[in-house]
Amino acid sequence: MTKAIVVHHKSYATIEATVRSLRDSGIALGDILVVDNSEDEPPQQEVLRSLLDVEIIFIQNRGYGAAVNRGVEHLAESGPLTPYTLVTTHELVLAPESLRALAAALDRGGKVAAVGPKLLLHGTSSEQVWSVGGYLTKRLKLPRHNTVCSKPLRTSECHGVEWIDGACILYRTEVLQKHKLDESFFMYMEELEQQYRMRMDGWTVAHVPLARAWQATNGVPPYYLGRNMVILHSRHFGWWTTAAAVCHILAKESAKAILGRTIPKAPIAVLRGIWDGVQVVFRSR
């Protein structure tokens, strides 16, 4: 019913637990594909093979989106696709029964294209919420995580959101094939942009309250915050919104640097990201 793609990049200490949690959730080892873009030498690749009893493909590091896209292509080349495809990152640990809850939400039919669990931080003993889906702010269209779900629904139900975090997403495979991830983002915000396109195509995305997973995250680095905000906004919200959004980000990061809440060079990293993002946009036209 479900195959899984795990994006792995130099996280040998966590990948075993990720694969184990998928197996314990009911996905056969033969249906788990690890896409490794670490670009390590053969000895280190053998270390990864020794850790995992699943199929692994090694690819050039062109980012998260490229790894997911290549994983979907590889599964299609290797045999029949399943109706649903689970995509996770290498530090994600899925709680037992969560995959069943996610699949039940898609089983209900309708126009739900992708669902995600409640994401918790810092290991399996923590209940600190990282995300229960996200939204875009009204005027500047800035991405924000919801950290509270106001609707404690039953397992088979879900709560519509504007986007769900790429650490763990269960997709309808046909929709994932049609709406590939935009590889120009490299990492961060590509799942948000993909799900925006899905919603413009008439689909919805949703959070499943009773599904849980744990991950580690440090947020978006300032460089990618500036760069990818330019790419996202210029493609969907126009240049005036783009300019306002990046000015807001630059002012906020500058204030944080002055107050000592971030590294002093963060505003410079944002500026460099904005410049590189503008170049990406114009090169793609």
XYZ file of C-alpha atoms in Angstrom:
285
model
C 0.000 0.000 0.000
C 2.858 2.383 0.814
C 6.488 2.717 -0.215
C 8.913 5.098 1.482
C 11.684 7.409 0.332
C 14.207 8.511 2.954
C 16.487 11.406 2.019
C 19.881 10.889 3.665
C 22.836 13.279 3.926
C 25.717 12.404 6.269
C 23.498 11.442 9.201
C 24.847 7.989 10.017
C 23.950 8.298 13.708
C 20.217 8.698 13.020
C 19.376 6.859 9.807
C 19.071 3.423 11.449
C 16.381 4.654 13.842
C 14.507 6.265 10.948
C 14.417 3.074 8.916
C 13.534 1.006 11.986
C 10.569 3.254 12.759
C 9.283 2.876 9.184
C 9.621 -0.895 9.401
C 7.828 -0.924 12.748
C 5.065 1.171 11.169
C 4.344 -1.629 8.713
C 6.439 -0.737 5.667
C 8.358 -3.759 4.406
C 12.135 -3.299 4.204
C 11.899 -4.030 0.487
C 9.595 -1.033 0.100
C 11.981 1.440 1.755
C 14.375 3.357 -0.509
C 17.179 5.467 0.940
C 18.391 8.187 -1.411
C 21.874 9.183 -0.265
C 23.309 12.469 -1.543
C 26.245 12.617 0.874
C 28.756 12.282 -1.983
C 30.990 10.228 0.314
C 33.753 7.920 -0.879
C 33.048 4.158 -1.319
C 34.292 3.191 2.187
C 31.704 5.437 3.794
C 29.036 4.170 1.398
C 29.808 0.662 2.627
C 29.290 1.870 6.198
C 25.801 3.015 5.214
C 25.078 -0.317 3.512
C 26.201 -2.153 6.641
C 23.780 -0.122 8.754
C 20.719 -0.677 6.611
C 19.019 -3.718 5.136
C 17.186 -1.694 2.480
C 17.825 -0.485 -1.047
C 20.140 2.530 -1.260
C 20.906 4.689 -4.281
C 23.772 7.176 -4.298
C 23.316 10.428 -6.182
C 24.957 13.814 -6.605
C 23.945 16.343 -3.960
C 21.500 18.648 -5.712
C 19.377 19.102 -2.601
C 16.300 17.658 -0.924
C 13.924 18.154 -3.855
C 16.237 16.465 -6.323
C 16.641 13.494 -3.967
C 12.882 13.066 -3.619
C 12.304 13.423 -7.363
C 15.011 10.860 -8.138
C 13.555 8.529 -5.520
C 10.116 8.637 -7.151
C 11.678 7.999 -10.568
C 13.654 5.048 -9.200
C 10.586 3.476 -7.607
C 8.710 3.840 -10.914
C 11.589 2.216 -12.791
C 11.851 -0.641 -10.282
C 8.256 -1.885 -10.355
C 4.639 -0.961 -9.698
C 4.123 2.126 -7.582
C 1.916 2.017 -4.515
C -1.058 4.400 -4.168
C 0.747 6.294 -1.418
C 4.400 7.302 -1.036
C 5.904 8.366 2.277
C 8.783 10.871 2.149
C 10.945 11.459 5.231
C 14.291 12.921 6.149
C 17.126 10.990 7.752
C 16.470 11.999 11.402
C 12.722 11.426 11.411
C 11.303 8.834 13.828
C 7.684 7.909 13.180
C 5.543 6.779 16.117
C 3.805 3.381 15.890
C 0.332 3.517 14.311
C 1.039 6.970 12.853
C 1.386 5.675 9.307
C -1.951 3.916 9.714
C -3.523 7.221 10.807
C -1.977 9.110 7.875
C -3.106 6.487 5.362
C -6.613 6.438 6.852
C -6.890 10.168 6.158
C -6.072 9.588 2.487
C -8.297 6.498 2.333
C -11.305 8.677 2.980
C -10.933 9.980 -0.569
C -11.721 13.515 -1.574
C -9.092 15.948 -2.764
C -6.489 15.541 -0.026
C -3.147 15.110 -1.799
C -0.736 14.963 1.125
C -0.877 14.584 4.898
C 1.619 14.972 7.713
C 1.902 14.141 11.427
C 2.429 16.325 14.461
C 6.177 16.983 14.477
C 7.869 16.932 17.875
C 11.418 17.946 18.779
C 14.417 16.434 20.527
C 13.837 12.700 20.615
C 11.183 10.231 21.572
C 10.722 11.483 25.143
C 9.897 15.049 24.137
C 6.469 16.558 23.567
C 7.730 19.943 22.371
C 5.776 20.673 19.192
C 7.677 21.859 16.138
C 4.851 21.873 13.623
C 1.272 20.791 13.053
C 1.270 22.187 9.548
C 1.788 25.768 8.512
C 0.314 28.853 6.907
C 1.339 31.967 4.986
C 0.864 35.338 6.627
C -1.892 37.468 5.103
C 0.076 40.368 3.624
C 3.710 39.350 3.220
C 3.040 35.625 2.606
C 5.719 34.585 5.091
C 5.683 30.894 6.049
C 4.841 30.141 9.666
C 4.453 26.876 11.580
C 1.331 26.148 13.580
C 2.330 24.751 16.967
C -1.171 24.156 18.336
C -3.944 22.114 16.718
C -7.304 23.382 17.913
C -9.165 20.283 16.745
C -8.345 16.985 18.539
C -9.934 14.871 15.835
C -10.302 11.128 15.448
C -7.553 9.075 13.811
C -9.248 8.923 10.409
C -9.868 12.655 10.268
C -7.525 15.479 9.336
C -7.173 19.217 9.704
C -6.653 21.231 6.501
C -3.583 23.491 6.463
C -1.749 25.508 3.822
C 1.407 23.395 3.958
C 3.078 20.594 5.885
C 6.763 20.198 6.689
C 8.912 18.081 4.375
C 10.370 16.059 7.257
C 7.444 13.634 6.935
C 4.760 13.682 4.242
C 2.490 10.916 2.988
C 1.534 11.707 -0.620
C -0.895 10.330 -3.124
C 1.705 8.974 -5.518
C -0.047 10.197 -8.661
C -0.088 13.765 -7.316
C 3.562 13.567 -6.237
C 4.508 12.450 -9.748
C 2.616 15.330 -11.335
C 3.810 17.996 -8.891
C 7.529 17.373 -8.595
C 9.560 19.365 -6.111
C 11.288 22.423 -7.582
C 14.991 21.616 -7.403
C 16.127 25.240 -7.665
C 15.403 25.728 -3.933
C 18.119 23.145 -3.072
C 16.708 22.849 0.451
C 14.054 24.609 2.548
C 10.662 25.823 1.283
C 10.461 23.518 -1.743
C 7.691 21.448 -0.144
C 5.792 24.647 0.660
C 6.027 25.768 -2.974
C 5.040 22.313 -4.219
C 1.986 22.205 -1.969
C 0.991 25.714 -3.063
C 0.926 24.396 -6.651
C -1.089 21.399 -5.523
C -3.650 23.654 -3.885
C -3.832 25.849 -6.987
C -4.588 22.628 -8.895
C -7.583 21.923 -6.660
C -5.954 19.626 -4.087
C -5.678 20.154 -0.346
C -3.021 19.236 2.226
C -3.713 18.335 5.827
C -2.349 17.618 9.281
C -3.447 14.408 11.021
C -3.584 15.199 14.771
C -3.137 11.661 16.094
C -0.101 10.886 13.928
C 3.203 11.798 15.595
C 6.863 11.909 14.607
C 10.062 13.275 16.102
C 12.773 15.247 14.351
C 15.750 17.525 14.994
C 15.822 20.980 13.427
C 17.656 24.262 13.753
C 15.310 26.251 11.542
C 16.182 27.841 8.202
C 19.721 29.301 7.895
C 19.719 33.045 7.093
C 21.217 32.519 3.623
C 18.461 30.136 2.513
C 15.836 32.273 4.222
C 16.724 35.185 1.943
C 17.450 33.158 -1.178
C 14.427 30.910 -1.165
C 11.988 33.600 -0.096
C 12.906 35.447 -3.286
C 12.354 32.326 -5.396
C 9.040 31.448 -3.734
C 7.562 34.938 -3.765
C 8.653 35.998 -7.233
C 7.045 32.905 -8.752
C 3.705 33.114 -6.991
C 3.108 36.478 -5.316
C 4.717 39.156 -7.483
C 7.726 41.422 -7.092
C 6.112 43.970 -4.764
C 5.312 41.263 -2.242
C 8.783 39.802 -2.789
C 10.457 43.134 -2.024
C 8.346 43.714 1.078
C 8.950 40.177 2.374
C 12.737 40.237 1.974
C 12.972 43.720 3.507
C 11.020 42.430 6.500
C 13.350 39.422 6.829
C 16.475 41.572 6.523
C 15.218 44.040 9.146
C 14.281 41.215 11.523
C 17.626 39.409 11.163
C 19.490 42.714 11.611
C 17.580 43.428 14.817
C 18.310 39.929 16.122
C 22.020 40.371 15.328
C 22.146 43.709 17.161
C 20.455 42.137 20.188
C 22.815 39.171 20.102
C 20.096 36.628 19.334
C 21.746 35.391 16.164
C 25.210 35.410 14.614
C 26.505 38.901 13.697
C 26.918 37.909 10.053
C 23.287 36.775 9.662
C 22.147 39.964 7.861
C 25.044 39.617 5.408
C 24.033 36.001 4.779
C 20.455 37.136 4.126
C 21.669 39.772 1.643
C 23.843 37.238 -0.145
C 20.894 34.854 -0.283
C 18.599 37.559 -1.699
C 21.123 38.349 -4.435
C 21.579 34.675 -5.322
C 17.803 34.153 -5.293
C 17.285 36.997 -7.780
C 19.881 35.410 -10.072
C 18.153 32.013 -9.837
C 14.834 33.583 -10.808
C 16.210 35.447 -13.815
C 18.251 32.468 -15.028
C 15.094 30.333 -15.023
C 13.173 32.743 -17.274
